CSV table of N, CA, C and O and ligand atoms in Angstrom, one decimal:
chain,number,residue,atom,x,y,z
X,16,UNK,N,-12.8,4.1,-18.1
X,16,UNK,CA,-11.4,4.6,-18.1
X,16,UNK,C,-10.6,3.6,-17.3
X,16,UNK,O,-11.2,3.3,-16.2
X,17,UNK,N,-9.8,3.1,-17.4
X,17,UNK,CA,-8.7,2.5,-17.0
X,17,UNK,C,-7.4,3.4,-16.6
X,17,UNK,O,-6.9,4.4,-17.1
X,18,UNK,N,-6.8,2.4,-15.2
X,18,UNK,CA,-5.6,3.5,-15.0
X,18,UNK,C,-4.7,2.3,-15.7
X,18,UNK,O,-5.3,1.2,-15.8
X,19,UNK,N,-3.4,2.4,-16.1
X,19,UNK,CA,-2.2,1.6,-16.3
X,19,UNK,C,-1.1,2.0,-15.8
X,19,UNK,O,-0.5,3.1,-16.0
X,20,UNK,N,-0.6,0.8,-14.9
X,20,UNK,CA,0.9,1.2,-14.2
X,20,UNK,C,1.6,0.0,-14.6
X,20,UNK,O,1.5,-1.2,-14.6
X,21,UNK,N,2.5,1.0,-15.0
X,21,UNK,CA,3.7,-0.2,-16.2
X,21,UNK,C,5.1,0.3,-15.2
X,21,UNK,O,5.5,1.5,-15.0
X,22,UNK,N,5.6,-0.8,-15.0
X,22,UNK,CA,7.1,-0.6,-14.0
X,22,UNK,C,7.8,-1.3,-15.4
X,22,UNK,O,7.7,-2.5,-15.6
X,23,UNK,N,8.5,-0.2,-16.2
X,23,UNK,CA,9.5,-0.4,-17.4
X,23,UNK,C,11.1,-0.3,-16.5
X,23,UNK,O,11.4,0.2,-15.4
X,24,UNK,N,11.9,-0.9,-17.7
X,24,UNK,CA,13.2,-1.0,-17.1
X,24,UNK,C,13.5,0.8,-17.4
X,24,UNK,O,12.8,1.5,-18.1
X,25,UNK,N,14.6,1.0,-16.5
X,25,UNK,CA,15.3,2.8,-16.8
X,25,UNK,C,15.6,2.9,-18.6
X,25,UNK,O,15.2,3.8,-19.3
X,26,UNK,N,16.2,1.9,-19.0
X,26,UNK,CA,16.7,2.0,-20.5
X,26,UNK,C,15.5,2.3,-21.1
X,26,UNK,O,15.5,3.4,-21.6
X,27,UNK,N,14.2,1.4,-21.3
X,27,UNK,CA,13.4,2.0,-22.4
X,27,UNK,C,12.4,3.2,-21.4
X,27,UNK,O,11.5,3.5,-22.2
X,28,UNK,N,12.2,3.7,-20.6
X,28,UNK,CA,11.2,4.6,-19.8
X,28,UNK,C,11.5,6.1,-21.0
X,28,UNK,O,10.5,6.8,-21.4
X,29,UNK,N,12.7,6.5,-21.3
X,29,UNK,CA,12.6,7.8,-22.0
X,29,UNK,C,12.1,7.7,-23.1
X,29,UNK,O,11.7,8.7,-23.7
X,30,UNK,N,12.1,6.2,-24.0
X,30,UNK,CA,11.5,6.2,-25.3
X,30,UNK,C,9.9,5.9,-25.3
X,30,UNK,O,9.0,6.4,-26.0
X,31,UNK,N,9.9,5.0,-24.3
X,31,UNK,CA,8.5,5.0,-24.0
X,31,UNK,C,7.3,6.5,-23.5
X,31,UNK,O,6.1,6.6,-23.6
X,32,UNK,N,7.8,6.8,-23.2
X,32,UNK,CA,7.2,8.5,-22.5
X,32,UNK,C,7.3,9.3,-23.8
X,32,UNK,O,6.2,9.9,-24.0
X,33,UNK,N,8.4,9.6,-24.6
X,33,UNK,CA,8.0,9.6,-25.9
X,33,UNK,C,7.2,9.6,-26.7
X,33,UNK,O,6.5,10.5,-27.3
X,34,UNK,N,7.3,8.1,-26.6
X,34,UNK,CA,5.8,7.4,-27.7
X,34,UNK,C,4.6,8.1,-27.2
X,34,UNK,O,4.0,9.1,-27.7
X,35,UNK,N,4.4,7.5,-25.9
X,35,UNK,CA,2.9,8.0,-25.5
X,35,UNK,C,2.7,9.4,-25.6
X,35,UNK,O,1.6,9.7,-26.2
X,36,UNK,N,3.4,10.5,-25.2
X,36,UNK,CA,3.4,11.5,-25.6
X,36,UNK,C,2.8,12.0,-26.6
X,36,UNK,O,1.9,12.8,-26.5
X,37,UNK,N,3.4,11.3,-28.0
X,37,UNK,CA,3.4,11.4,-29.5
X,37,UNK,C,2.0,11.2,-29.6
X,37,UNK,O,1.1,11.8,-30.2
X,38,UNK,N,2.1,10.3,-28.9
X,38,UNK,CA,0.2,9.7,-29.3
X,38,UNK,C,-0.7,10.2,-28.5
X,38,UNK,O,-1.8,9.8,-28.7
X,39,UNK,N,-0.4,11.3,-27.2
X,39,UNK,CA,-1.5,12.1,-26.9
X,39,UNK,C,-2.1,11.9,-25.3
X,39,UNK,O,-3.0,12.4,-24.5
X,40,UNK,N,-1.1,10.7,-25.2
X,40,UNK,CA,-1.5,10.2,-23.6
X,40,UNK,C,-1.5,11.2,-22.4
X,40,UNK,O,-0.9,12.2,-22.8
X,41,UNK,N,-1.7,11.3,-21.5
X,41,UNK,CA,-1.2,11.6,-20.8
X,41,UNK,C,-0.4,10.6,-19.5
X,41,UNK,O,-1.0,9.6,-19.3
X,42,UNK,N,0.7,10.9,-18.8
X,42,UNK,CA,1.6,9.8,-18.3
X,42,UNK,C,2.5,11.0,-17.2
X,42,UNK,O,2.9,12.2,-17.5
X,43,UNK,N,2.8,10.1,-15.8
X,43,UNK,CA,3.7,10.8,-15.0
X,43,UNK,C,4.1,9.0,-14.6
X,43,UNK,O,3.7,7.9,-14.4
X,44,UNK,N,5.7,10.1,-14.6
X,44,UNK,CA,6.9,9.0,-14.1
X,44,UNK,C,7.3,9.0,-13.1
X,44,UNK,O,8.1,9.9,-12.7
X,45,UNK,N,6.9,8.3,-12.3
X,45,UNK,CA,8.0,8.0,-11.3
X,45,UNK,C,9.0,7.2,-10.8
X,45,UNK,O,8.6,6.1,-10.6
X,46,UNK,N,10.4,7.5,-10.5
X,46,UNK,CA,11.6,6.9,-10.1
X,46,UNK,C,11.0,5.9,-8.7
X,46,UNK,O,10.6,6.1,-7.6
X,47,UNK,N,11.4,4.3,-9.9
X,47,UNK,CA,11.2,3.5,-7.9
X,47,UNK,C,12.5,2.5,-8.0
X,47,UNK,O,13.5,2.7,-8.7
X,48,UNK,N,12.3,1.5,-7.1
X,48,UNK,CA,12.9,0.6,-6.8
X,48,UNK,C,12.4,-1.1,-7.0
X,48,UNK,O,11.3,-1.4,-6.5
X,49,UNK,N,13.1,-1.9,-7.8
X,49,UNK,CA,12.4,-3.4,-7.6
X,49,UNK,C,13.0,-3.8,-6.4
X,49,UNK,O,14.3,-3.8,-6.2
X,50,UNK,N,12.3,-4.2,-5.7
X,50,UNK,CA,12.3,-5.0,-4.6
X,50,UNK,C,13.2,-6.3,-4.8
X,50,UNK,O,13.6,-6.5,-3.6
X,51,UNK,N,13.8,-7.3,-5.6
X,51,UNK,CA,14.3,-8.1,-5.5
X,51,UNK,C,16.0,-7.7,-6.1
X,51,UNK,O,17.1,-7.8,-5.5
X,52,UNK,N,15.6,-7.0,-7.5
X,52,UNK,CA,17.5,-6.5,-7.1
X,52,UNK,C,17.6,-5.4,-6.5
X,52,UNK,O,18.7,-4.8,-6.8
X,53,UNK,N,17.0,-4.8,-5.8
X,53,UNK,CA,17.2,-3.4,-5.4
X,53,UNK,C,18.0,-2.6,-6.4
X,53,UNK,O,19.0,-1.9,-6.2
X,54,UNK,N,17.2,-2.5,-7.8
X,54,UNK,CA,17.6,-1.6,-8.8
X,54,UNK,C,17.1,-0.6,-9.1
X,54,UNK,O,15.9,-0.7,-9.1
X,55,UNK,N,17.6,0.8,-9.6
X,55,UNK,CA,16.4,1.4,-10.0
X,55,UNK,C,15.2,1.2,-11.1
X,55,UNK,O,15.6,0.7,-12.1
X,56,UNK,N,14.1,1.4,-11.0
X,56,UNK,CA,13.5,1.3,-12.6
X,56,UNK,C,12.4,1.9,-12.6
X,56,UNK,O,12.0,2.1,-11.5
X,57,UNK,N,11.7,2.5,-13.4
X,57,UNK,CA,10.5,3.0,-13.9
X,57,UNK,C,9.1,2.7,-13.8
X,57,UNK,O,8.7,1.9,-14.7
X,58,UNK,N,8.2,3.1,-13.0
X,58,UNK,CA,7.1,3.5,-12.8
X,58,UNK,C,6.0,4.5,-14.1
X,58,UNK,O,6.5,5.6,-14.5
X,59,UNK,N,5.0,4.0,-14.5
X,59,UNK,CA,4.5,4.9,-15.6
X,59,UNK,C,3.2,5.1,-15.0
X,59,UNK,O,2.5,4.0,-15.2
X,60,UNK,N,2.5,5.9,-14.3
X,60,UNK,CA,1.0,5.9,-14.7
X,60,UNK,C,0.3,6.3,-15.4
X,60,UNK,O,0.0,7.5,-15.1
X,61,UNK,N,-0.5,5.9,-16.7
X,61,UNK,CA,-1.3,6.4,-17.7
X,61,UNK,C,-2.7,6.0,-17.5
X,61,UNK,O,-3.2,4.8,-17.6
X,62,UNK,N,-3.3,7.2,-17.1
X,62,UNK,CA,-4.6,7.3,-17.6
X,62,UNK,C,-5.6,7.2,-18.7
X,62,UNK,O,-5.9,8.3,-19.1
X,63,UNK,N,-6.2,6.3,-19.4
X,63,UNK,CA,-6.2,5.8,-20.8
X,63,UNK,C,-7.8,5.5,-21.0
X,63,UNK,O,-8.3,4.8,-20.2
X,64,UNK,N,-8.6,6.0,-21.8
X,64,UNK,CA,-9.9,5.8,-22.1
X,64,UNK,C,-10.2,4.5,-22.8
X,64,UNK,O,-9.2,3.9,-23.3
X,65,UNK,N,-11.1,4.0,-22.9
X,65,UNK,CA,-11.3,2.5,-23.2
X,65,UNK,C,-10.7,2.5,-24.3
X,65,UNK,O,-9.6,2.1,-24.4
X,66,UNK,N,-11.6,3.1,-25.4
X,66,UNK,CA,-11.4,3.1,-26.6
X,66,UNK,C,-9.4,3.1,-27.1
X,66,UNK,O,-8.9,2.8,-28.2
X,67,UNK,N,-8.8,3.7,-25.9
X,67,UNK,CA,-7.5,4.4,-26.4
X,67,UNK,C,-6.7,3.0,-25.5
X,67,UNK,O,-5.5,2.9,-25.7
X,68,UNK,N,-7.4,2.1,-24.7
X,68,UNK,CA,-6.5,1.4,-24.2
X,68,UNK,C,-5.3,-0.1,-25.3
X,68,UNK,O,-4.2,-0.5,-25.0
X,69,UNK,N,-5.8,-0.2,-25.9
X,69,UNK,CA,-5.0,-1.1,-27.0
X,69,UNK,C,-4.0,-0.3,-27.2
X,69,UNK,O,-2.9,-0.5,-26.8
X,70,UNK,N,-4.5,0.7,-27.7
X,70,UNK,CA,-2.9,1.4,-28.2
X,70,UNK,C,-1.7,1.6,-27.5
X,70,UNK,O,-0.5,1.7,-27.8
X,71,UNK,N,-2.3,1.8,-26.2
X,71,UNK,CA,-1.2,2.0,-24.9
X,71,UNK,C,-0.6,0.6,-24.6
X,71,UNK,O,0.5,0.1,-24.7
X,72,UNK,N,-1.4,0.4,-24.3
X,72,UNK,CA,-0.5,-1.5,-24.6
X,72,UNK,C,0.0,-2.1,-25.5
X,72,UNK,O,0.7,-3.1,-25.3
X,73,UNK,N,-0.3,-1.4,-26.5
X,73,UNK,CA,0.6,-2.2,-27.9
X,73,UNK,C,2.0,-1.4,-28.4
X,73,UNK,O,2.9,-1.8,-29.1
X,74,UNK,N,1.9,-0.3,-27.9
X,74,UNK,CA,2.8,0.7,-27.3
X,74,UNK,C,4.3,0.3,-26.3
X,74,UNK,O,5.5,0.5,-26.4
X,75,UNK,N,3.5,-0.1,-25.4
X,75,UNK,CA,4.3,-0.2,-24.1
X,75,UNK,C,4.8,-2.0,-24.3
X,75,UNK,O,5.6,-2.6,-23.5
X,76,UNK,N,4.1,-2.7,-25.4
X,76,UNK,CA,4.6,-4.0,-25.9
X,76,UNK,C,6.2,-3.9,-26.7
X,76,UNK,O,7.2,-4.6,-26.8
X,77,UNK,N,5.6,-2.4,-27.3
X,77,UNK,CA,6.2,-2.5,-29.0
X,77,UNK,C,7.6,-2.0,-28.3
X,77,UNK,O,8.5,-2.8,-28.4
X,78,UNK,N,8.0,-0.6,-27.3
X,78,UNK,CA,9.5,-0.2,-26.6
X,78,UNK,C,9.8,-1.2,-25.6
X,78,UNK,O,11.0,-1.6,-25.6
X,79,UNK,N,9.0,-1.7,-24.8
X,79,UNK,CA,9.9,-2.6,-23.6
X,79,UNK,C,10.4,-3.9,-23.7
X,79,UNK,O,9.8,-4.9,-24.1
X,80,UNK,N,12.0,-4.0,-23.4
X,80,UNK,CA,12.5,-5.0,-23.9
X,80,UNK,C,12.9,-6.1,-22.9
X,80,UNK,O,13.4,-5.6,-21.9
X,81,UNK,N,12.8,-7.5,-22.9
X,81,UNK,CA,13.4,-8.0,-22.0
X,81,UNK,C,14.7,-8.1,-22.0
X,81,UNK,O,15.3,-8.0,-23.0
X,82,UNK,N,15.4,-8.3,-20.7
X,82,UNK,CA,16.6,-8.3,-20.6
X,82,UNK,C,17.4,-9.3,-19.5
X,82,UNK,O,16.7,-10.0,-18.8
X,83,UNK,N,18.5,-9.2,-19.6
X,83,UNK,CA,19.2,-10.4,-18.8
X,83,UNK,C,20.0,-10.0,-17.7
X,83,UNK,O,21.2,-9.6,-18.0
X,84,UNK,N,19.7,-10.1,-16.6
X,84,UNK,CA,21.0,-9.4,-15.3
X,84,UNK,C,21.4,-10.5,-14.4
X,84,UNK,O,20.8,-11.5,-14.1
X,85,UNK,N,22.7,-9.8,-14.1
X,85,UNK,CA,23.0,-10.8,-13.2
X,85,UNK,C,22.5,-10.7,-11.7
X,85,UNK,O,22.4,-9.5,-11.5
X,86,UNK,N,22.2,-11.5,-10.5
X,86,UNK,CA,22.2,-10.8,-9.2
X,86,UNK,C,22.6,-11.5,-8.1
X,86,UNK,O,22.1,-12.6,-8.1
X,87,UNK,N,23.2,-11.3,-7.4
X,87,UNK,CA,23.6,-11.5,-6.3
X,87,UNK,C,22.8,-12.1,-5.2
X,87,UNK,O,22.2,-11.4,-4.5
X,88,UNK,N,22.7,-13.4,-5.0
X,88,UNK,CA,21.5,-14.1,-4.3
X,88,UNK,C,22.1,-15.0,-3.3
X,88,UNK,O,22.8,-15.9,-3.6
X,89,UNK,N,21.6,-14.6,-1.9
X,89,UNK,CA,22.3,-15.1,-0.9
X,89,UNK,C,22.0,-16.8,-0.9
X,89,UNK,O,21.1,-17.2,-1.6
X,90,UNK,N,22.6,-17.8,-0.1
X,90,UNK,CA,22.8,-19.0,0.1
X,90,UNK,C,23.0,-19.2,0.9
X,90,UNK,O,24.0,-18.6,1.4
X,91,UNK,N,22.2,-20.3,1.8
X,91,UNK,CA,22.6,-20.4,3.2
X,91,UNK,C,23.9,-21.6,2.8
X,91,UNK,O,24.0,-22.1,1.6
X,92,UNK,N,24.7,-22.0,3.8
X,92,UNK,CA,26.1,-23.2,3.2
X,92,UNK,C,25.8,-24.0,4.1
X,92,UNK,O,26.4,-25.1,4.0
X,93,UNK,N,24.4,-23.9,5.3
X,93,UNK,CA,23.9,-25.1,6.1
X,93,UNK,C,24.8,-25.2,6.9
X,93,UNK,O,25.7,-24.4,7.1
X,94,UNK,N,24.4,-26.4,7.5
X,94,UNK,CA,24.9,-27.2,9.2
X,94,UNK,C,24.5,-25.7,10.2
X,94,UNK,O,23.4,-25.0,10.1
X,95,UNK,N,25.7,-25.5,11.0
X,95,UNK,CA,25.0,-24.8,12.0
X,95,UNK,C,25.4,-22.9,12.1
X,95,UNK,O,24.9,-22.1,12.8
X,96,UNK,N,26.7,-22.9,10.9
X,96,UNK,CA,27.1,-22.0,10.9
X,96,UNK,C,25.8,-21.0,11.0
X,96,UNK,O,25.7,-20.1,11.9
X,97,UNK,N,24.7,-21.2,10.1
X,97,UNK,CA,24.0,-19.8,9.7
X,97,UNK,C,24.4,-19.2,9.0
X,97,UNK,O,23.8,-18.2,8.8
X,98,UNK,N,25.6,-19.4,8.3
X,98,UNK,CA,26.5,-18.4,7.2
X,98,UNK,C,25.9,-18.5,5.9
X,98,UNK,O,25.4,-19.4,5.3
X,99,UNK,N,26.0,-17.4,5.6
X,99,UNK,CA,25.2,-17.1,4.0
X,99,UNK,C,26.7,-16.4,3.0
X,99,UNK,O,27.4,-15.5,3.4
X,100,UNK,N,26.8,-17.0,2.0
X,100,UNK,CA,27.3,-16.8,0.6
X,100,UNK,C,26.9,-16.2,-0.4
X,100,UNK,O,26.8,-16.9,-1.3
X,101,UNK,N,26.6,-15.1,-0.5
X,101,UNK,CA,26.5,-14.8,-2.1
X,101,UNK,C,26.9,-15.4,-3.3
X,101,UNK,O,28.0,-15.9,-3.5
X,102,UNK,N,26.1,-15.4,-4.2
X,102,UNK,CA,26.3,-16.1,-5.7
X,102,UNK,C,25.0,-15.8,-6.8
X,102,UNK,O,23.8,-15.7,-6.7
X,103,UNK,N,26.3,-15.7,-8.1
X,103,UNK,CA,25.4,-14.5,-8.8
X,103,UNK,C,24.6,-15.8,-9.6
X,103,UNK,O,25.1,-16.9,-9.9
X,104,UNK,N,23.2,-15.3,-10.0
X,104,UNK,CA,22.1,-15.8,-10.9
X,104,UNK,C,21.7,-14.8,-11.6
X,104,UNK,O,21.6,-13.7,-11.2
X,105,UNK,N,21.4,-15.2,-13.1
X,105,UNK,CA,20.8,-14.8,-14.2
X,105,UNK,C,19.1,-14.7,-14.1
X,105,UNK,O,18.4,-15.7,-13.7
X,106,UNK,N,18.7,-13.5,-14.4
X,106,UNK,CA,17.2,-13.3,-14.2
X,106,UNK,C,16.8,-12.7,-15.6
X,106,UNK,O,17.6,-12.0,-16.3
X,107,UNK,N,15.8,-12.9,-15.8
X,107,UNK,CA,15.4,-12.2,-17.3
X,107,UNK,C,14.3,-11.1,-16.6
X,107,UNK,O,13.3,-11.6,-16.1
X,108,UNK,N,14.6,-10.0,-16.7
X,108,UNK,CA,13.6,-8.8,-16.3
X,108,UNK,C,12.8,-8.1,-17.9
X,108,UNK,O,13.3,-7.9,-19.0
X,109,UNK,N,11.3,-7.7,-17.3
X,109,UNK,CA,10.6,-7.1,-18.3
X,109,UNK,C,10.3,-8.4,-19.4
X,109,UNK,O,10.3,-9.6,-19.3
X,110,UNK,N,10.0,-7.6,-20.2
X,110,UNK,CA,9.5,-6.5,-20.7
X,110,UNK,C,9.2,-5.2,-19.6
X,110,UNK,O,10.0,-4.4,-19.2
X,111,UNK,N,7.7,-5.3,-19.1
X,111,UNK,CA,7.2,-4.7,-18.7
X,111,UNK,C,6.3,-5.3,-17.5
X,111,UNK,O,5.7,-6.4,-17.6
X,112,UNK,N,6.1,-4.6,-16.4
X,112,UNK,CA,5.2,-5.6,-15.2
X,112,UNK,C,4.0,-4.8,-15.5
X,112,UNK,O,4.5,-3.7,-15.2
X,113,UNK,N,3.1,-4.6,-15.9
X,113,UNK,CA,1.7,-4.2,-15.7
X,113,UNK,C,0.4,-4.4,-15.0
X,113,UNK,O,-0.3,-5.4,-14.9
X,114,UNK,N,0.3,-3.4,-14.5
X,114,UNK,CA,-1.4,-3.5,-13.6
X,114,UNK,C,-2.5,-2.7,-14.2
X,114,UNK,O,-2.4,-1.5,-14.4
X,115,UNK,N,-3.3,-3.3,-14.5
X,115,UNK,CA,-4.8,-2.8,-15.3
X,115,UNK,C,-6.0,-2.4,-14.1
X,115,UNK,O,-6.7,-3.4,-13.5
X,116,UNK,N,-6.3,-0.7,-13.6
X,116,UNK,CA,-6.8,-0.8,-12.6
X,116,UNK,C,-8.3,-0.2,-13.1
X,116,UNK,O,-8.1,0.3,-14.2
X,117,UNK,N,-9.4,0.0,-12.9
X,117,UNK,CA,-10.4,0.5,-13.4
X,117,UNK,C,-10.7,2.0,-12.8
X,117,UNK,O,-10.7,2.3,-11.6
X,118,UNK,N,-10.8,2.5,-13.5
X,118,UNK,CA,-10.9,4.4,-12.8
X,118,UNK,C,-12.8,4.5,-12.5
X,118,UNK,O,-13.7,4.1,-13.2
X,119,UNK,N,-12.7,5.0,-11.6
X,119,UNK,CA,-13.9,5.1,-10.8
X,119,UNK,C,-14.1,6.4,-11.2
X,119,UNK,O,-14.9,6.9,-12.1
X,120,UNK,N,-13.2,6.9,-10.3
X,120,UNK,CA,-13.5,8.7,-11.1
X,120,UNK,C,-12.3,9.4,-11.8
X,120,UNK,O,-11.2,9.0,-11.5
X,121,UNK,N,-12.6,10.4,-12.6
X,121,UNK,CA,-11.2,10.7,-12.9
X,121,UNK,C,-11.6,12.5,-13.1
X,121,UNK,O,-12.3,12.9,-14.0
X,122,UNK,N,-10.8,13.4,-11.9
X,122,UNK,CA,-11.0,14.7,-11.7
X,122,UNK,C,-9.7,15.4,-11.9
X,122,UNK,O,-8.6,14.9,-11.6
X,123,UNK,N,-9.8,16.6,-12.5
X,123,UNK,CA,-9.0,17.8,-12.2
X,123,UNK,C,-9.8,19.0,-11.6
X,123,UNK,O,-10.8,19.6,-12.0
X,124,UNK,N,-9.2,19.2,-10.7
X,124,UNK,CA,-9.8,20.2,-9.5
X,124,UNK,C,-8.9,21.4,-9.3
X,124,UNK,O,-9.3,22.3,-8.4
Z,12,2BA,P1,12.6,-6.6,-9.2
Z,12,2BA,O1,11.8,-6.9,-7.9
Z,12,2BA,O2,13.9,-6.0,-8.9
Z,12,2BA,O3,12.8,-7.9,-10.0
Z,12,2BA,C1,13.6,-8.0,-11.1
Z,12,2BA,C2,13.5,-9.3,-11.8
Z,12,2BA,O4,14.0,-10.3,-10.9
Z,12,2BA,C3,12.1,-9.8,-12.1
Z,12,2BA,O5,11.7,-9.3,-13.4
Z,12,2BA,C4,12.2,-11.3,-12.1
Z,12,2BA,O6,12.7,-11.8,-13.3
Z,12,2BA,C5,13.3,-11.5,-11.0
Z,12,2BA,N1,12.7,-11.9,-9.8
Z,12,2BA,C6,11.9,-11.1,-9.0
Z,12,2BA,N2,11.6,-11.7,-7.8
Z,12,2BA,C7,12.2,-12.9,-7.9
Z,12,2BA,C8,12.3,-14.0,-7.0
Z,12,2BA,N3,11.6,-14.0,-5.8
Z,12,2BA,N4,13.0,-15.1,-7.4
Z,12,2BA,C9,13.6,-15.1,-8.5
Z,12,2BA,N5,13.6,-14.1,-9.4
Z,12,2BA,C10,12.9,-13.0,-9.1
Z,12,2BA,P2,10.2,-8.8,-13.7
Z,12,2BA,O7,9.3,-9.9,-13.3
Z,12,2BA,O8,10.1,-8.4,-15.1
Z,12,2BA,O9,9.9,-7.6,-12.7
Z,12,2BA,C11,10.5,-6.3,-12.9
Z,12,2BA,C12,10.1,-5.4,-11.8
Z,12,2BA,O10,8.7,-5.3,-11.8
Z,12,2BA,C13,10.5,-5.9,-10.4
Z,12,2BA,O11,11.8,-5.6,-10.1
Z,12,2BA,C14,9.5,-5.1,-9.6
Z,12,2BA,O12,9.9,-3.8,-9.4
Z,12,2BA,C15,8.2,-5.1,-10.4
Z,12,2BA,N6,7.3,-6.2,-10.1
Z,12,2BA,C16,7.3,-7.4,-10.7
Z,12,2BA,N7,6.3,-8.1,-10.2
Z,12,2BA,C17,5.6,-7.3,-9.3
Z,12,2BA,C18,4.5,-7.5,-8.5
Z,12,2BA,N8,3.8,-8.7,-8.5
Z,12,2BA,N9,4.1,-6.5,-7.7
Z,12,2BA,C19,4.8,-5.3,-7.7
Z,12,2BA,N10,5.9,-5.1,-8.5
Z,12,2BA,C20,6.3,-6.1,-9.3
């Protein structure tokens, strides 16, 4: 058994939870934060049996989309000020970040 944790963007997380649904998964969401824009986004943990893992991934391939934001990234302007400037950069986020973890045990108690 394999666990999968997919940090999807907020836009595809309700269609994605959906799908898996549809197909029998079981999945809990949780609301996080990315660390570099400080935005919100989506957390998925699914629990997925070997046999059932392709599908979850071809799944979580087929809704998550990449996307383009802008962000606000500081700049130092040098010499001695120490003064920092903001200035916006284009980042392409997602699809999807995934981690593939191996389930040791898997209980309901
Ligand atoms: P964020 O940390 O908010 O990052 C959003 C997007 O900003 C990233 O998209 C990437 O395109 C860009 N980015 C992140 N760090 C950067 C940096 N130091 N310099 C320039 N650009 C940077 P994704 O790579 O698709 O990541 C989407 C979200 O997945 C991340 O949101 C974070 O929440 C999570 N994530 C990505 N890699 C991770 C990792 N190695 N460990 C844990 N979480 C990760």
């Amino acid at each position: 058994m394999k666990l999968i944790i997919a940090i999807v963007q907020d836009e595809d997380a309700a269609h994605l939870v959906s799908e898996l649904m549809e197909e029998g998964f079981g999945v809990t969401k949780l609301a996080t934060t990315g660390g570099f824009l400080r935005a919100g986004n989506t957390t998925l943990l699914v629990g997925v049996e070997d046999d059932r893992f392709d599908t979850c991934m071809g799944l979580i391939e087929k809704v998550c989309k990449s996307r383009k934001q802008i962000a606000t990234s500081p700049v130092t302007m040098g010499g001695a000020t120490g003064m920092y400037a903001p200035y916006p950069i284009e980042v392409t986020v997602g699809g999807a970040t995934v981690f593939v973890l191996t389930v040791d045990q898997f209980l309901k108690l």
